[in-house]
PDB file of C-alpha atoms in Angstrom:
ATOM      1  CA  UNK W   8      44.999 -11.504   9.510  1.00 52.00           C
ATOM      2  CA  UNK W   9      41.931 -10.848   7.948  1.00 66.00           C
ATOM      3  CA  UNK W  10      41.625  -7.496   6.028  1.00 76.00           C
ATOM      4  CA  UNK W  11      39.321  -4.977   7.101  1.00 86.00           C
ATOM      5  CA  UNK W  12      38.034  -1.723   5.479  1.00 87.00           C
ATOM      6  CA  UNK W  13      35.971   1.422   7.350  1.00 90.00           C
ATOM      7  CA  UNK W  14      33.428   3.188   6.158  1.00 90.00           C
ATOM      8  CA  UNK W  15      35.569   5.966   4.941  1.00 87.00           C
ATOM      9  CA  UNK W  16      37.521   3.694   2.976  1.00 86.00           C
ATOM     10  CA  UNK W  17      34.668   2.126   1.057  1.00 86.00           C
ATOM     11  CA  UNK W  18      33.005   5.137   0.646  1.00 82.00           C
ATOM     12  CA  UNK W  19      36.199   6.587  -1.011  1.00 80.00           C
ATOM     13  CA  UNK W  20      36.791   3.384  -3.289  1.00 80.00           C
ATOM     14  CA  UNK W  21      33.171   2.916  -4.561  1.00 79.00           C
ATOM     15  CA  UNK W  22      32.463   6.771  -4.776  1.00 75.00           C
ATOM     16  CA  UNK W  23      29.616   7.166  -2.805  1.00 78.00           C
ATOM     17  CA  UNK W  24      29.028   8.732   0.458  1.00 79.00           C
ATOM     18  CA  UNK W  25      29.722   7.425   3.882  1.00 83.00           C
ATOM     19  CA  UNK W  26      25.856   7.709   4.959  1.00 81.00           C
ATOM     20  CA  UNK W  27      25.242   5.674   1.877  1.00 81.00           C
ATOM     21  CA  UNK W  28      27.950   2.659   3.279  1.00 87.00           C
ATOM     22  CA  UNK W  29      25.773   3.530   6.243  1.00 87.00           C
ATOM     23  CA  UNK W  30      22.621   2.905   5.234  1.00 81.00           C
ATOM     24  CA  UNK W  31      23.867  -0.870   3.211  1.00 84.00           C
ATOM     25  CA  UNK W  32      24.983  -1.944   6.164  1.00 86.00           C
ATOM     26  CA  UNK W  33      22.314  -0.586   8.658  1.00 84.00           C
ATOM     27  CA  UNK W  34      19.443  -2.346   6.226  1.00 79.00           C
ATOM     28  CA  UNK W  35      21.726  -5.775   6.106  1.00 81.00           C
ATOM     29  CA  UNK W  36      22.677  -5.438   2.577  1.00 81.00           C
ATOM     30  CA  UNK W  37      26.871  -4.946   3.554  1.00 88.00           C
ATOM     31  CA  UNK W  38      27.277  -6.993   6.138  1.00 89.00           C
ATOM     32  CA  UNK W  39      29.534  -5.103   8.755  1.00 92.00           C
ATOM     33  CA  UNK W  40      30.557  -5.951  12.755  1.00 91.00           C
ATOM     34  CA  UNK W  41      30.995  -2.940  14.797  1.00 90.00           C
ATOM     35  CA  UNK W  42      33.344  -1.845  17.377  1.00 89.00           C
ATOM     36  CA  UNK W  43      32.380  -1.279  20.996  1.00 88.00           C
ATOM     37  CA  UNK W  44      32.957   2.298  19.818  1.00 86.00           C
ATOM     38  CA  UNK W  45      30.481   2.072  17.458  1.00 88.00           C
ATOM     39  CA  UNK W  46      32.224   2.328  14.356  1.00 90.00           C
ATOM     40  CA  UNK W  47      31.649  -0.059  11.562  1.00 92.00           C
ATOM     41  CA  UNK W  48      34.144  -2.267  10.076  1.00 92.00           C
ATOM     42  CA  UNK W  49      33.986  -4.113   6.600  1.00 90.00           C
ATOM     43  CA  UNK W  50      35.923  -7.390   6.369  1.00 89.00           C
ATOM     44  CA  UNK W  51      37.376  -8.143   2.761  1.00 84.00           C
ATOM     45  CA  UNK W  52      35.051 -11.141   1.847  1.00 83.00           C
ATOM     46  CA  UNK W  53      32.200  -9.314   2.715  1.00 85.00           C
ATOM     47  CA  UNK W  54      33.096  -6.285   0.766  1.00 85.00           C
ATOM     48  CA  UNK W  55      33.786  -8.412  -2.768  1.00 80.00           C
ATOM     49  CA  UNK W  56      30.983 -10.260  -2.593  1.00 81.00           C
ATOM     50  CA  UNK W  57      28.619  -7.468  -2.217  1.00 80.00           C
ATOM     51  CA  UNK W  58      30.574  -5.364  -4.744  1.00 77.00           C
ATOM     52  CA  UNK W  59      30.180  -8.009  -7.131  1.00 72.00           C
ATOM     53  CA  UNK W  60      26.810  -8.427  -6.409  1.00 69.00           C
ATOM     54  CA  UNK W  61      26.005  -5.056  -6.934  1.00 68.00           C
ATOM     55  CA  UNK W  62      28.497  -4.408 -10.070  1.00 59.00           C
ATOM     56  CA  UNK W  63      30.168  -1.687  -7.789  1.00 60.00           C
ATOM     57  CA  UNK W  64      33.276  -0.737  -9.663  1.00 53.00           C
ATOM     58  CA  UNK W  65      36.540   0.438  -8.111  1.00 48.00           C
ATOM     59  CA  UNK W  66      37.625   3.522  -9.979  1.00 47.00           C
ATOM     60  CA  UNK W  67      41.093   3.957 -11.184  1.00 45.00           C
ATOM     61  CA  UNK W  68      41.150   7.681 -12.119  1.00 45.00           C
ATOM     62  CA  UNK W  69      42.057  10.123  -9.483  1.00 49.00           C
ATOM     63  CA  UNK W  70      38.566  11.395  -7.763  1.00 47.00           C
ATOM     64  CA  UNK W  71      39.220  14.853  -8.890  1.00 45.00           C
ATOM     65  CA  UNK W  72      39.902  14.038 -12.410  1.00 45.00           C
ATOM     66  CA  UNK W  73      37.039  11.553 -12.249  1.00 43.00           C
ATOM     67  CA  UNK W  74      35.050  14.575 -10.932  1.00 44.00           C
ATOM     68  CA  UNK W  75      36.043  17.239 -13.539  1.00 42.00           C
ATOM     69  CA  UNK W  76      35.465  14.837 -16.410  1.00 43.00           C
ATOM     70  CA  UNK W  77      32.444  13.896 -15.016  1.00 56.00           C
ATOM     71  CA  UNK W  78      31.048  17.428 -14.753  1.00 69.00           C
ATOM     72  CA  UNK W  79      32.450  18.736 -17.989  1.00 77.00           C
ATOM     73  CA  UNK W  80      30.344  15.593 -19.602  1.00 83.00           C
ATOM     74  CA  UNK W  81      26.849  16.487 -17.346  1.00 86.00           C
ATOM     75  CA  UNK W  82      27.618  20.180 -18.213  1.00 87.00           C
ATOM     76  CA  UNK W  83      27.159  19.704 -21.863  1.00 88.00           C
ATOM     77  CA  UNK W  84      24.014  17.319 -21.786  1.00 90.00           C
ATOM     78  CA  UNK W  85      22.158  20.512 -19.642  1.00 90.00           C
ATOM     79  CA  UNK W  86      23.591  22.811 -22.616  1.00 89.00           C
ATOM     80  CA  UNK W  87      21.905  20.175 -25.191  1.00 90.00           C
ATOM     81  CA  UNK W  88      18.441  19.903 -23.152  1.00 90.00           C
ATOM     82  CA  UNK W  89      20.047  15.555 -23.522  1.00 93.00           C
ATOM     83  CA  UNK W  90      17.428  14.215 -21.454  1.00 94.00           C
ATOM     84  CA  UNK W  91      18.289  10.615 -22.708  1.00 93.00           C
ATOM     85  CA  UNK W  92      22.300  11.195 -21.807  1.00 92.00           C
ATOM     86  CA  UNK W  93      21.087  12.791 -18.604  1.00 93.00           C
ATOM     87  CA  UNK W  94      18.569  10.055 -17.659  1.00 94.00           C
ATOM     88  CA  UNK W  95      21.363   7.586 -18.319  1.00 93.00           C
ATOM     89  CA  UNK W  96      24.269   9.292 -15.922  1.00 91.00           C
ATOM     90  CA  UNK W  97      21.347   9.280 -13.336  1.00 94.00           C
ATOM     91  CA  UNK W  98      20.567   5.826 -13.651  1.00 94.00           C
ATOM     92  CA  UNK W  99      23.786   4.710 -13.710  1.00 92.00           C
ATOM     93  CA  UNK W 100      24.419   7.077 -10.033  1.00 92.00           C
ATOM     94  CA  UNK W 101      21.264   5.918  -8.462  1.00 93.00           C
ATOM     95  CA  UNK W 102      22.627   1.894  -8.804  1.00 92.00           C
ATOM     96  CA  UNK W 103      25.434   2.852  -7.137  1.00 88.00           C
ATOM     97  CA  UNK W 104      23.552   4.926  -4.138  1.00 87.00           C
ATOM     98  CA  UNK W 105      25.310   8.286  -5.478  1.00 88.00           C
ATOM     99  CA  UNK W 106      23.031   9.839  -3.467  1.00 89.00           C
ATOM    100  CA  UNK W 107      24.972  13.150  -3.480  1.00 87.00           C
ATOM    101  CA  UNK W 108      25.226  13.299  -7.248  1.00 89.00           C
ATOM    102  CA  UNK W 109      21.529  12.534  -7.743  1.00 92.00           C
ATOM    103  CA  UNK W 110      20.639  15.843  -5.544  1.00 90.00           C
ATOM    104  CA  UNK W 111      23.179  17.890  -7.313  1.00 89.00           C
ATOM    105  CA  UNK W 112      21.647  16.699 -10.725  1.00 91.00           C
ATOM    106  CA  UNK W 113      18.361  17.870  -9.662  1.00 92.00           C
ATOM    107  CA  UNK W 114      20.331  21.422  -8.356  1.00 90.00           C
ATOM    108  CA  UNK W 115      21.517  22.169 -11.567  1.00 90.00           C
ATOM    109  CA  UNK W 116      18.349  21.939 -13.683  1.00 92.00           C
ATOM    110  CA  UNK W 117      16.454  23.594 -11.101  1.00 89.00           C
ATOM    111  CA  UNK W 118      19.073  26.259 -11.750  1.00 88.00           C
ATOM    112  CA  UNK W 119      18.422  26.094 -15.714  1.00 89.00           C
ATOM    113  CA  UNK W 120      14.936  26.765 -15.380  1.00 91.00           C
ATOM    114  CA  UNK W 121      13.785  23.316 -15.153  1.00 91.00           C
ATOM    115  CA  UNK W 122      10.376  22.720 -13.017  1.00 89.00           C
ATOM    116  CA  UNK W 123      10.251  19.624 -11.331  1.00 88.00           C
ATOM    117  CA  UNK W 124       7.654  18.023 -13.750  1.00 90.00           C
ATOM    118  CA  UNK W 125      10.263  18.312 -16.508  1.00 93.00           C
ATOM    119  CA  UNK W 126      12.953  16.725 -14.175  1.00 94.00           C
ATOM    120  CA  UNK W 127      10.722  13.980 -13.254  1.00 92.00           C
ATOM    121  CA  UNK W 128       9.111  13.213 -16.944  1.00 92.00           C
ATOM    122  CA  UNK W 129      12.490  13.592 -18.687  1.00 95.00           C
ATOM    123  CA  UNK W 130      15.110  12.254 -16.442  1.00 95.00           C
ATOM    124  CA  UNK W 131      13.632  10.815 -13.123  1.00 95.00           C
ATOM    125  CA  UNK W 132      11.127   8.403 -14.750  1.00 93.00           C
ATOM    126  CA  UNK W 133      12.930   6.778 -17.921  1.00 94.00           C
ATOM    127  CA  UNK W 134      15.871   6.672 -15.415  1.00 96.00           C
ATOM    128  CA  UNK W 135      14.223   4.309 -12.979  1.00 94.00           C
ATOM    129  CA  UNK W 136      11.580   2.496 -15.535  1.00 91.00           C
ATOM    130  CA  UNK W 137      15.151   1.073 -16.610  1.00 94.00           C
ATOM    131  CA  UNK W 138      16.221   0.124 -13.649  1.00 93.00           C
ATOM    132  CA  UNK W 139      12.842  -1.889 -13.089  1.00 89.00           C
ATOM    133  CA  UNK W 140      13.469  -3.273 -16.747  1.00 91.00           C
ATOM    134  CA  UNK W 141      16.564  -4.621 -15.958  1.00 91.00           C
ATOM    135  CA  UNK W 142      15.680  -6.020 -12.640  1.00 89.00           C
ATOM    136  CA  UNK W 143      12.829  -7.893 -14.384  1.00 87.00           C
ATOM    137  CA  UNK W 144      15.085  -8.862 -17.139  1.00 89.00           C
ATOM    138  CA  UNK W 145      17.572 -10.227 -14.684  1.00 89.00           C
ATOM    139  CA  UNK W 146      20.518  -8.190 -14.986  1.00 87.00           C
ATOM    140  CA  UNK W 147      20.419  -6.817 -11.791  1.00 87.00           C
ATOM    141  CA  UNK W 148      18.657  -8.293  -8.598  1.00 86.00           C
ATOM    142  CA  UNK W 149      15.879  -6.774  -6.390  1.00 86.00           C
ATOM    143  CA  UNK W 150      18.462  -5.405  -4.175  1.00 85.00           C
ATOM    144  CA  UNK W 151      19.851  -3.239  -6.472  1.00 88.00           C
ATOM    145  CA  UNK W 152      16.807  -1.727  -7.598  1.00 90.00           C
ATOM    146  CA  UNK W 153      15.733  -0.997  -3.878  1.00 89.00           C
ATOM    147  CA  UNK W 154      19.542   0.818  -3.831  1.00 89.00           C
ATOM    148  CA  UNK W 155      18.525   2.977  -6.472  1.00 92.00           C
ATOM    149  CA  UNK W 156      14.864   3.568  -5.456  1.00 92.00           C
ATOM    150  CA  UNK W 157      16.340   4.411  -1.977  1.00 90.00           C
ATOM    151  CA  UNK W 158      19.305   6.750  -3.509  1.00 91.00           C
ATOM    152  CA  UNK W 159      16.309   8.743  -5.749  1.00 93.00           C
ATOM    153  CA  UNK W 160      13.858   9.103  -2.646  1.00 91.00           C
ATOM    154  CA  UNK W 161      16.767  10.633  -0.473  1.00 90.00           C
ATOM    155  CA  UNK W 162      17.932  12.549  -3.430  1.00 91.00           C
ATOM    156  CA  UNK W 163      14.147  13.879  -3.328  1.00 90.00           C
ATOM    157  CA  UNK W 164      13.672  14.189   0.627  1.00 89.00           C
ATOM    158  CA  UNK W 165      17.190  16.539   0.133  1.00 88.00           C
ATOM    159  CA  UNK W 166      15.157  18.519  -2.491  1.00 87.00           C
ATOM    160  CA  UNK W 167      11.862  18.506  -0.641  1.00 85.00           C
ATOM    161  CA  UNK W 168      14.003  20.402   2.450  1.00 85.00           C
ATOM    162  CA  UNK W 169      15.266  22.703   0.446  1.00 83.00           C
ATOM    163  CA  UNK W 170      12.448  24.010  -2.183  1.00 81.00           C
ATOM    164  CA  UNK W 171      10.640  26.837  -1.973  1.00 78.00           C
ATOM    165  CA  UNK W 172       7.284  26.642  -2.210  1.00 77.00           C
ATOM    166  CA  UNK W 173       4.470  28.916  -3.621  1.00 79.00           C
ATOM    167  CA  UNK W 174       2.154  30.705  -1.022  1.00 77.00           C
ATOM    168  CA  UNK W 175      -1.425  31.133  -1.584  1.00 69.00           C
ATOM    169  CA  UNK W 176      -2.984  27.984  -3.409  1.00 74.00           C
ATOM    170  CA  UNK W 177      -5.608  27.073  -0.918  1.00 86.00           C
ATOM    171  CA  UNK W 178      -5.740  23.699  -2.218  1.00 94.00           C
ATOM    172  CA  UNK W 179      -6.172  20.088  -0.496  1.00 96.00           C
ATOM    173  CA  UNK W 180      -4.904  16.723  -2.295  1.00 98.00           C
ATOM    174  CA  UNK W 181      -4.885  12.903  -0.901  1.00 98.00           C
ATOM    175  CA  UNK W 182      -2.188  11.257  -2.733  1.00 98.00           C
ATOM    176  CA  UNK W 183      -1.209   7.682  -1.866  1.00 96.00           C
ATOM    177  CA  UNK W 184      -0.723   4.041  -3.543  1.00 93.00           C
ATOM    178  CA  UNK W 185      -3.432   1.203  -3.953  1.00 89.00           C
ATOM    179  CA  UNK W 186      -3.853  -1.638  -1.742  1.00 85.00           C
ATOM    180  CA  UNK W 187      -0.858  -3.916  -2.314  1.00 82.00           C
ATOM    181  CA  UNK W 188       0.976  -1.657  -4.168  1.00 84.00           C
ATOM    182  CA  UNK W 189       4.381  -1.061  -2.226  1.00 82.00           C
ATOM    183  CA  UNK W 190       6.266   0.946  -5.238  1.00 86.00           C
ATOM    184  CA  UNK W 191       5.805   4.349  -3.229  1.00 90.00           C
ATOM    185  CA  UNK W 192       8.278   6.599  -5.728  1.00 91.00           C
ATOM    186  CA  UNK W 193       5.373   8.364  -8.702  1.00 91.00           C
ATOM    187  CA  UNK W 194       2.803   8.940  -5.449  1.00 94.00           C
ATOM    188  CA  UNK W 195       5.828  11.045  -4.202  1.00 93.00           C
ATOM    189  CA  UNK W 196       7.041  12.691  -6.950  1.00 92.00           C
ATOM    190  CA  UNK W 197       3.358  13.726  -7.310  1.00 94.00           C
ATOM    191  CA  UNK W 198       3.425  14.716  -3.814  1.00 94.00           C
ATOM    192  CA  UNK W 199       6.292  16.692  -4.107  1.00 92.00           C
ATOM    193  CA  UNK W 200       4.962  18.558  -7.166  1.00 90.00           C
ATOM    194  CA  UNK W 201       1.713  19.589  -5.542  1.00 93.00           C
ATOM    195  CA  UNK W 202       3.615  20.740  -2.544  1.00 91.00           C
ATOM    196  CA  UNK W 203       5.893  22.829  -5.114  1.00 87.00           C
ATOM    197  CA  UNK W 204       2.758  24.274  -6.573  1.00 88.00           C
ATOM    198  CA  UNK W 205       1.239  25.383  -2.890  1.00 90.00           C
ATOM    199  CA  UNK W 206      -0.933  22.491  -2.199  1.00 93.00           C
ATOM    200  CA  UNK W 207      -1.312  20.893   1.044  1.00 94.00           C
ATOM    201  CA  UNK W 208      -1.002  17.463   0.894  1.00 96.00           C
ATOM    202  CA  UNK W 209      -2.109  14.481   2.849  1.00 97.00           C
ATOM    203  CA  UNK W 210       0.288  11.461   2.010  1.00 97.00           C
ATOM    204  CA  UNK W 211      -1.241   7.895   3.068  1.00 96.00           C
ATOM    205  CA  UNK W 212       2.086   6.218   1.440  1.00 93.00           C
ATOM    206  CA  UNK W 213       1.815   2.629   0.221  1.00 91.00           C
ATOM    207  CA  UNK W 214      -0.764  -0.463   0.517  1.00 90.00           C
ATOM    208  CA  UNK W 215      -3.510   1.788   0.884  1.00 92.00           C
ATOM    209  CA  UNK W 216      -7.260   0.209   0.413  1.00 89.00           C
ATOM    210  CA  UNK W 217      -9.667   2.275  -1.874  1.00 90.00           C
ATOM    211  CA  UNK W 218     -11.867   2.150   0.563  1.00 91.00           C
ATOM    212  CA  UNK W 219     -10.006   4.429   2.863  1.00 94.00           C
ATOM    213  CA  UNK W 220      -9.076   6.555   0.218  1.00 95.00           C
ATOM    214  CA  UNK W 221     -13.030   7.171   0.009  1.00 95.00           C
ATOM    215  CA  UNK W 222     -13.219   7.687   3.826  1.00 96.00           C
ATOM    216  CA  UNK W 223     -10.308  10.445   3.066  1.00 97.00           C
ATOM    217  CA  UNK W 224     -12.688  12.262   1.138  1.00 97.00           C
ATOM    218  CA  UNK W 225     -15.374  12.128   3.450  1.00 96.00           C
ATOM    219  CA  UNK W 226     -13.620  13.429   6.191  1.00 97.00           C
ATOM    220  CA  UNK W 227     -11.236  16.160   4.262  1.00 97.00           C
ATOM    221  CA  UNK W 228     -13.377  16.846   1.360  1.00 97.00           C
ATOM    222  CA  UNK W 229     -10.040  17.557  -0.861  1.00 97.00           C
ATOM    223  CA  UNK W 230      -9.923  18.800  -4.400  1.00 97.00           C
ATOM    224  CA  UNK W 231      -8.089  16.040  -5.397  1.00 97.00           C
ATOM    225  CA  UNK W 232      -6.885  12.402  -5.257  1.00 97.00           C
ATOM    226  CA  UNK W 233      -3.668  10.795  -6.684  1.00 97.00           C
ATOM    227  CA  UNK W 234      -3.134   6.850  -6.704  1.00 94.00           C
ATOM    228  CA  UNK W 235      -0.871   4.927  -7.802  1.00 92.00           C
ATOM    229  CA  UNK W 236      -1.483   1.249  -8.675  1.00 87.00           C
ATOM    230  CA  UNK W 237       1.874   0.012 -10.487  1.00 80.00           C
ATOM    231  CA  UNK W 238       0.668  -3.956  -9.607  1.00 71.00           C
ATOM    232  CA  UNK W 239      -2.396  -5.362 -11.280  1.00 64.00           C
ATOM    233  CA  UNK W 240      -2.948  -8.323  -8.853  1.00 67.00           C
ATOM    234  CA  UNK W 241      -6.488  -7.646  -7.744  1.00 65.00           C
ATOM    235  CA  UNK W 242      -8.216  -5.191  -9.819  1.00 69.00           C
ATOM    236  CA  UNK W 243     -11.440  -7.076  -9.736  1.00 74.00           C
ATOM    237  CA  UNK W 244     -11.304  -6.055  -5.875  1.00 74.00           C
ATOM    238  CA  UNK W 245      -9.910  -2.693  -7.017  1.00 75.00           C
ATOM    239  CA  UNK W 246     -13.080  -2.029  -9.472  1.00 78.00           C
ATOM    240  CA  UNK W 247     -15.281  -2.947  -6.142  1.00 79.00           C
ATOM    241  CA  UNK W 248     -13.629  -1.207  -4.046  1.00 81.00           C
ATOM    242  CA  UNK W 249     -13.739   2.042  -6.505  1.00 88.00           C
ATOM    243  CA  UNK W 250     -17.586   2.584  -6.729  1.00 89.00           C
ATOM    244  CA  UNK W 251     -17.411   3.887  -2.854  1.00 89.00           C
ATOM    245  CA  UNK W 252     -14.583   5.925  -4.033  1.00 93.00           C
ATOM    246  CA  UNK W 253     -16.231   7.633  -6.829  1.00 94.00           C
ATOM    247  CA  UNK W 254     -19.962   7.973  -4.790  1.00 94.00           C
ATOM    248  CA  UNK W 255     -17.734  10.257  -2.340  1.00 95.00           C
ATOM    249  CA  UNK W 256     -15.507  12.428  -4.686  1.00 96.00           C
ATOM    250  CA  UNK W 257     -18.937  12.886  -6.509  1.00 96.00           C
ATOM    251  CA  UNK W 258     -20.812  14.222  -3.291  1.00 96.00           C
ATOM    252  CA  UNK W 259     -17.503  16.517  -2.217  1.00 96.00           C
ATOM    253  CA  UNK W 260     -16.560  17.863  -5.943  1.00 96.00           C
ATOM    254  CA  UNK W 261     -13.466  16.069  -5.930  1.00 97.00           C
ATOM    255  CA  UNK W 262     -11.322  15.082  -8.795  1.00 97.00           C
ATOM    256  CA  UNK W 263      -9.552  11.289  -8.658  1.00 96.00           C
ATOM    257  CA  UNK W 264      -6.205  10.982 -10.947  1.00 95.00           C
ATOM    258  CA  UNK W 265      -5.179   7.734 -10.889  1.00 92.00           C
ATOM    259  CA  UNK W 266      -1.603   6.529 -12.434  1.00 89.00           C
ATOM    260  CA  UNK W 267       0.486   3.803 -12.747  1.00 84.00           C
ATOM    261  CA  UNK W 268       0.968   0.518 -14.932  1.00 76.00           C
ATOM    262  CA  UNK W 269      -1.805  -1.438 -14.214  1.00 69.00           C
TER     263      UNK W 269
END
C-alpha cells in the first residue's frame, strides 16, 4: 500500500503552515487527490519529488527547540540593526512559503521602530533580488521563486490588514507596472507605503500600457504616479508610449516616479 501523508502532516514535517500545503497544491505545484470529504491527501512519490525539487528539508530538531533557537538567533540580529543576517533568515523562510514567519519578521521591527521603508530597503528587497539571482543563475527554478514571491505578498496582505494608517493626507497616487511587466511585488510595496503614509491609492497591478496610465491621470488628476518596469523588452514602445504620459501629468501637476531594472 501506497503511503499517504495529509496536510497536517506535511505541514508539520516541512515547517510551514497548512494554508501554505494548501495553496501548493491548489496552484498544481504538490500534486494532491482529494477525498469525497474534501480533504487532501499527499501520496509519498509525489511528496519527494516536489521536496526535492524545492530543496524542502525535513527538520530533525524538535519544533520547539527549532523554534527557541531560531528566535534567540532573529532576536540578536534586531539588537545588531543585521540587516544582511536578517535579509538572509527571510530569504531563506520565503523559499520555503514560511509565510507565518515572514509576517512575524515584519511584527517585530515594526515593534522596534522600524517604518516600512526601512523593512522593505533593508530586508525585503536584497532578500528577494537573491532569490531572482539565483533563479537566473539556475540554482533554483521559476517555481520556487513564485513560492517565495507568493509567501512575501501574503506576508504583506497580513500586514496591510493589520496597519494603521495615518488620517489626514488628502493625497491621490496611481501606482501600477508597465505593459508586460508581470513582477507585481516593488508596485506593492510602494502601494503599501503610500497607504501607510495616508494616501489613497489606485492600484492598476501588472501589464499595464502607458497609455492608460496617462488616461489615469486624465480622469483622477492624482499627485502622483508609480511604475514599475523590471523587463526591458520594448522600451522603444515604452519611450512612445511615455510622451502621452508626460503631456497629461504636465496639464494636471502630477509627479511620475518610475522604478525598476530596466
Amino acid at each position: 500500500m501506497k503511503q499517504v501523508f495529509s496536510t497536517k502532516q506535511l505541514a508539520k514535517m516541512w515547517d510551514v503552515s497548512e494554508s501554505t500545503i494548501k495553496r501548493w497544491a491548489d496552484c498544481g505545484a504538490l500534486r494532491c487527490r482529494k477525498t469525497i470529504g474534501g480533504h487532501r491527501k499527499f501520496e509519498a512519490n509525489d511528496v519527494l519529488e516536489f521536496q526535492s525539487r524545492c530543496r524542502l528539508a525535513i527538520e530533525e530538531k524538535p519544533a520547539a527547540q527549532k523554534s527557541a533557537d531560531c528566535g534567540d538567533e532573529v532576536t540578536r540580529l534586531f539588537d545588531e540593526a543585521n540587516f544582511v543576517g536578517l535579509a538572509e533568515y527571510y530569504k531563506q523562510a520565503a523559499l520555503k512559503g514560511k509565510t507565518a514567519f515572514l509576517s512575524s519578521l515584519i511584527t517585530q521591527a515594526e515593534e522596534r521602530g522600524w517604518s516600512l521603508v526601512t523593512i522593505a530597503e533593508n530586508i525585503i528587497k536584497p532578500a528577494m533580488a537573491a532569490v531572482g539571482e539565483m533563479c537566473r543563475a539556475g540554482k533554483i527554478g521559476v517555481l520556487d521563486e513564485h513560492l517565495a514571491t507568493d509567501a512575501t505578498m501574503q506576508a504583506l496582505a497580513e500586514w496591510r490588514a493589520n496597519s494603521e494608517k495615518k488620517e489626514g493626507v488628502n493625497r491621490l497616487a496611481v501606482v501600477g507596472c508597465s505593459e508586460r511587466e508581470t513582477h507585481q511585488l516593488a508596485a506593492m510595496l510602494v502601494r503599501d507605503l503610500l497607504e501607510a503614509e495616508g494616501w489613497k491609492v489606485i492600484y492598476l497591478g501588472s501589464h499595464t500600457p502607458l497609455f492608460t496610465f496617462a488616461e489615469a491621470v486624465n480622469r483622477f488628476k492624482p499627485c502622483l504616479v508609480c511604475i514599475s518596469v523590471t523587463m526591458a523588452d520594448n522600451l522603444e514602445r515604452a519611450v512612445r508610449d511615455y510622451e502621452s504620459l508626460r503631456r497629461a501629468a504636465v496639464k494636471h501637476g502630477t509627479g511620475i516616479i518610475i522604478g525598476g531594472g530596466a
